[in-house]
CSV table of C-alpha atoms in Angstrom, one decimal:
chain,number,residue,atom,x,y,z
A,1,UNK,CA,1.6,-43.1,36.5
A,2,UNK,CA,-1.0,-45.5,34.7
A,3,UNK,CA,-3.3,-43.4,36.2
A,4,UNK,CA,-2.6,-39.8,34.9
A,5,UNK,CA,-2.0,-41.6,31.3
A,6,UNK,CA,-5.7,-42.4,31.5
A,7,UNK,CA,-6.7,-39.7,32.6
A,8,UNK,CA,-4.9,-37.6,30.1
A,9,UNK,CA,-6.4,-39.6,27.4
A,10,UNK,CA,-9.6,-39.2,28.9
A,11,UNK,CA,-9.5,-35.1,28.4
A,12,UNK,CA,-8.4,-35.5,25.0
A,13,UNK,CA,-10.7,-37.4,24.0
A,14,UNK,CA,-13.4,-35.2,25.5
A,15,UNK,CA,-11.7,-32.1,24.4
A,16,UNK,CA,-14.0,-29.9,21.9
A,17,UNK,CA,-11.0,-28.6,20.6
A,18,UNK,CA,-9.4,-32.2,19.4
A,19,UNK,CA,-12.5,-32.8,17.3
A,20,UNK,CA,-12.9,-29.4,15.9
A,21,UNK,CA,-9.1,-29.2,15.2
A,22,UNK,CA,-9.7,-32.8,13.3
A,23,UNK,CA,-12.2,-31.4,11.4
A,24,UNK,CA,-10.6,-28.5,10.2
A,25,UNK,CA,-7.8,-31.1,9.1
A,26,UNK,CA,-9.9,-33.0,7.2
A,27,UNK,CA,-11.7,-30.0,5.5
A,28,UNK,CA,-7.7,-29.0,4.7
A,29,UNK,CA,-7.0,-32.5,3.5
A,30,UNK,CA,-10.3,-32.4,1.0
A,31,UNK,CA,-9.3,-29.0,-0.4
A,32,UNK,CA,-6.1,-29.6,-1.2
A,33,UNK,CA,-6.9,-33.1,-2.8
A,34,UNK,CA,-9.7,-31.4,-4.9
A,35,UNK,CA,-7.0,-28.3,-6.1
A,36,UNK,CA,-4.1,-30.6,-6.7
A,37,UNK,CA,-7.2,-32.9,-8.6
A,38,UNK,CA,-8.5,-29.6,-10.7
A,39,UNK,CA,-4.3,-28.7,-11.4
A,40,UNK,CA,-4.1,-32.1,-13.0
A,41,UNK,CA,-7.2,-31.7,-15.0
A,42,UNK,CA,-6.5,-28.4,-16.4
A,43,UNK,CA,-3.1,-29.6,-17.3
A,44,UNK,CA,-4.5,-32.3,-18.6
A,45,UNK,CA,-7.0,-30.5,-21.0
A,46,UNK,CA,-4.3,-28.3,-21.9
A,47,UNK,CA,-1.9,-30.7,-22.7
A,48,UNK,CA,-3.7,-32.8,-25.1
A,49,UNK,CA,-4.1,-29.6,-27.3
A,50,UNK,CA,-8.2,-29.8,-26.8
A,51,UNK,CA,-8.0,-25.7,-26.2
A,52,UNK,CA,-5.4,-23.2,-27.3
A,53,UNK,CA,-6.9,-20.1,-25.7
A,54,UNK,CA,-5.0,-17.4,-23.6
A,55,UNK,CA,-5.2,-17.8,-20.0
A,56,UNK,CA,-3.5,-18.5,-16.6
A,57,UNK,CA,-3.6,-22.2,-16.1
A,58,UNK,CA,-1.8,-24.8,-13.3
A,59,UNK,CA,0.8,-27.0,-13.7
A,60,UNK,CA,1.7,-30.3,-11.9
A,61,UNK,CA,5.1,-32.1,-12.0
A,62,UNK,CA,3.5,-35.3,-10.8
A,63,UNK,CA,0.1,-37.0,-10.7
A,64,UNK,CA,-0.8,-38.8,-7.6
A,65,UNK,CA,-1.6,-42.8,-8.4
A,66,UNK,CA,-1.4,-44.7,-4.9
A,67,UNK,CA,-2.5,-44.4,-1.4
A,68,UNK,CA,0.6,-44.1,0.1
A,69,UNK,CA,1.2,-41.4,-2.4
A,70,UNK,CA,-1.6,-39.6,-1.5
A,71,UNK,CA,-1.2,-39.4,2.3
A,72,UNK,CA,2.3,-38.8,2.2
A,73,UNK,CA,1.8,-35.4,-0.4
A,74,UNK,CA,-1.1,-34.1,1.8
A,75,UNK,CA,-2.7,-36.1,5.1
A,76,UNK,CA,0.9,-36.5,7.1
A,77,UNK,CA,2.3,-32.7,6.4
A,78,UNK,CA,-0.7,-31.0,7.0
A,79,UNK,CA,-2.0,-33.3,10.0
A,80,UNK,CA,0.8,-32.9,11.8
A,81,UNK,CA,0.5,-29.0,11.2
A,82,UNK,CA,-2.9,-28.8,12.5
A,83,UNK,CA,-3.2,-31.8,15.3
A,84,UNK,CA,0.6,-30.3,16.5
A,85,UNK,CA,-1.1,-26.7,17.4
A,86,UNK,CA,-3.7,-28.3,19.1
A,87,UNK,CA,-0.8,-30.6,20.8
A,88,UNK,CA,1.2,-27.4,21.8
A,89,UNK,CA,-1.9,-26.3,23.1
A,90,UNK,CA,-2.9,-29.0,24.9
A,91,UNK,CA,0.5,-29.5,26.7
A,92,UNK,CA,0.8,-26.4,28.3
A,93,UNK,CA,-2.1,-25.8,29.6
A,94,UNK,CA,-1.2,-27.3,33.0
A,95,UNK,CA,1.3,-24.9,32.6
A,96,UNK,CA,-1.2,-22.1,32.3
A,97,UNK,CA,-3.9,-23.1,34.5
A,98,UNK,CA,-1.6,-24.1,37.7
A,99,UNK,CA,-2.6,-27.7,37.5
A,100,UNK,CA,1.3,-28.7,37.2
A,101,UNK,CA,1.8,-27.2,40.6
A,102,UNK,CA,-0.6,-30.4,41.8
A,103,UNK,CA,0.7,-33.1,40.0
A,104,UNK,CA,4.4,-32.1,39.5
A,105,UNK,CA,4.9,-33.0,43.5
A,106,UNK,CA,3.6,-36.2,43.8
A,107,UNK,CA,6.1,-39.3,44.1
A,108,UNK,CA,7.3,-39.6,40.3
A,109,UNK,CA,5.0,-37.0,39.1
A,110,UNK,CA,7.5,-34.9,37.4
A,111,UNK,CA,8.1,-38.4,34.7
A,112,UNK,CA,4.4,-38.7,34.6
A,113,UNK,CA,3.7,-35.7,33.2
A,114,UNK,CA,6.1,-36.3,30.6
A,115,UNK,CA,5.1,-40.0,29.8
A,116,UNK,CA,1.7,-39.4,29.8
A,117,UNK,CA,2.1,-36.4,27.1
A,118,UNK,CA,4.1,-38.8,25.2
A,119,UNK,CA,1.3,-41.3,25.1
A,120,UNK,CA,-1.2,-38.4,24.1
A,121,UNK,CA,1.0,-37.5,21.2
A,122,UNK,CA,1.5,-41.2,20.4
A,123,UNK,CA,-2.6,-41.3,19.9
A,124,UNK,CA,-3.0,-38.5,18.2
A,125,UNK,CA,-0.1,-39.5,16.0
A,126,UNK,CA,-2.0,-42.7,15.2
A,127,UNK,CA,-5.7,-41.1,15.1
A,128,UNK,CA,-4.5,-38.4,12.1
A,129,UNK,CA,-2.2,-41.2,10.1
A,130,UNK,CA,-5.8,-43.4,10.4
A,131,UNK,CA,-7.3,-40.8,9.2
A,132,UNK,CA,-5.0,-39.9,6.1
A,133,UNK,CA,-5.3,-43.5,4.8
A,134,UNK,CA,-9.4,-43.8,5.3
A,135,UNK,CA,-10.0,-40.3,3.8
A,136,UNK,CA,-7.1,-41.1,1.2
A,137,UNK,CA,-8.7,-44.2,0.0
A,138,UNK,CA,-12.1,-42.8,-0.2
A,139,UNK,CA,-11.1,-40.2,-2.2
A,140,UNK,CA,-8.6,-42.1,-4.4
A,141,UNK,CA,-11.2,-44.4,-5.0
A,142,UNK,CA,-13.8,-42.2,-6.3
A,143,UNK,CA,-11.9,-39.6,-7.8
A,144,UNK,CA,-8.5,-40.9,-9.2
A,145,UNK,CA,-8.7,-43.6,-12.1
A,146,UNK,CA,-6.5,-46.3,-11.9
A,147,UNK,CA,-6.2,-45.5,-8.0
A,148,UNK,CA,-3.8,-48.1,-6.6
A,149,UNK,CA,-3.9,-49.0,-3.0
A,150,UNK,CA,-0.6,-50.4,-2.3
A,151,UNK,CA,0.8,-53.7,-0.6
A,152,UNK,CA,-0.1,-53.8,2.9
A,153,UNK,CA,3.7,-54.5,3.8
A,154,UNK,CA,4.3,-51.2,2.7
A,155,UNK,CA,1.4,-49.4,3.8
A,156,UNK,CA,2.9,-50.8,7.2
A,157,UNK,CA,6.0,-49.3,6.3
A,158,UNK,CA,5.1,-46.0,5.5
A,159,UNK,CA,2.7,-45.8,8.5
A,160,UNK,CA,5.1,-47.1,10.9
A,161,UNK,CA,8.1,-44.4,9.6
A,162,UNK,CA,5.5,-41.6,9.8
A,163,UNK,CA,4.6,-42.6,13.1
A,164,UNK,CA,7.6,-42.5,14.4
A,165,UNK,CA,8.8,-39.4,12.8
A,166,UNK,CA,5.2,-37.7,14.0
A,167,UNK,CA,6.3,-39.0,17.4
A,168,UNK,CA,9.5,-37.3,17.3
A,169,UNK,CA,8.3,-34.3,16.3
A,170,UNK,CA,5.5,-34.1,19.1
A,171,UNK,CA,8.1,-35.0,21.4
A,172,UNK,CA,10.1,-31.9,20.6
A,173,UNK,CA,7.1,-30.0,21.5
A,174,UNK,CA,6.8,-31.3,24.7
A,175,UNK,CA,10.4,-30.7,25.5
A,176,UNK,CA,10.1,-27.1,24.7
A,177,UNK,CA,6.6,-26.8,26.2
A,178,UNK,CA,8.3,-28.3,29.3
A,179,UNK,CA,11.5,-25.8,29.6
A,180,UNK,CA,9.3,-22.5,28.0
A,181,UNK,CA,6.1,-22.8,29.3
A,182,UNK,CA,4.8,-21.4,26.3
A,183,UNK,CA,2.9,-22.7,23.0
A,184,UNK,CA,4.9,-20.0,21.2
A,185,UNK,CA,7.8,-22.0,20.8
A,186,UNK,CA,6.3,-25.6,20.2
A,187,UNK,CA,4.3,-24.0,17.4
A,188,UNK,CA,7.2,-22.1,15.8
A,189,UNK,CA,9.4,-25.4,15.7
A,190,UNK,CA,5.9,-26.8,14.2
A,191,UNK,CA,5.8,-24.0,11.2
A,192,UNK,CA,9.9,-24.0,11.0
A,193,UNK,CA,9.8,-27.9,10.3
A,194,UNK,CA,7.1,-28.0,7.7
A,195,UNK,CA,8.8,-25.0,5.7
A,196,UNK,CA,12.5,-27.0,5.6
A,197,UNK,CA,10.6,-30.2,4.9
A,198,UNK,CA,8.1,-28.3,1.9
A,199,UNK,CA,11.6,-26.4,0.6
A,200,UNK,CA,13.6,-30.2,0.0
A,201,UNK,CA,10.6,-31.6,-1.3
């Protein structure tokens, strides 16, 4: 068992797709911190009554102050989007490829399979929240005045609750994954779960 969880780390940490997936969340994270950064501006400059012209400008019903802030409006929603495709992707392709088949008969091979998955999605949980907070308080610090970086008690908190729930999530994937076969399903549950959370936001 110790063995396949090593060696399932092993592939994803050597898997091209991890790294380009991270950097396509990071390049996600940047963009949306720089439009929600130029919506606060704008509404900023308009506000203050600096310009009266006619035109289309953006609103924002809250400016983002603190770290914790920061990573919860844009690094754990859209991390967990982008590392959970990969996920889906990653768990079933033993599925694809046949590999199950050699792994899925050996004494206790079945639980594993399923406990090293769950390790994979408990690093990758806790590579993307690392991430949100060291790309969050790089950019707080250089864009945002009056950044606060909060108590470490409650970055602990916050990390620890998104971890878990980023757990939870992955683990639903892997359950589907398991009974389907499919990416199709773990990445519609992926899409499904972002849009309730977005809509009671």
């Amino acid at each position: 068992m110790l063995n396949m969880i090593k060696a399932e780390t092993k592939r994803l940490i050597k898997s091209k797709g991890f790294w380009i997936s991270v950097l396509i969340y990071i390049l996600v994270f940047i963009t949306c911190f720089y439009m929600q950064l130029s919506a606060e501006q704008s509404t900023s400059f308009v506000d203050e009554g600096i310009s009266k012209e006619p035109g289309f400008y953006i609103s924002v019903d809250a400016s983002i102050k603190s770290l914790n802030q920061l990573v919860q409006t844009f690094g754990f929603g859209f991390g967990s989007l982008v590392l959970g495709i990969y996920f889906t992707s990653f768990v079933c392709s033993e599925y694809t490829s046949g590999y199950i088949k050699n792994t899925a008969v050996l004494e206790g091979g079945r639980k594993a399979v399923i406990l090293s998955k769950i390790m994979v999605a408990l690093v990758i949980s806790f590579i993307i929240l690392a991430l949100n907070y060291l790309i969050g308080w790089i950019l707080g610090i250089c864009f945002i005045d009056n950044f606060m970086i909060n108590p470490a008690q409650e970055i602990f908190i916050d990390f620890s609750m998104m971890l878990l729930l980023m757990c939870a999530l992955f683990s639903l994937i892997i359950f589907l994954s398991t009974i389907f076969h499919n990416k199709t399903f773990g990445i519609v549950l992926l899409f499904l779960s972002h849009l309730v959370c977005y809509n009671h936001s």
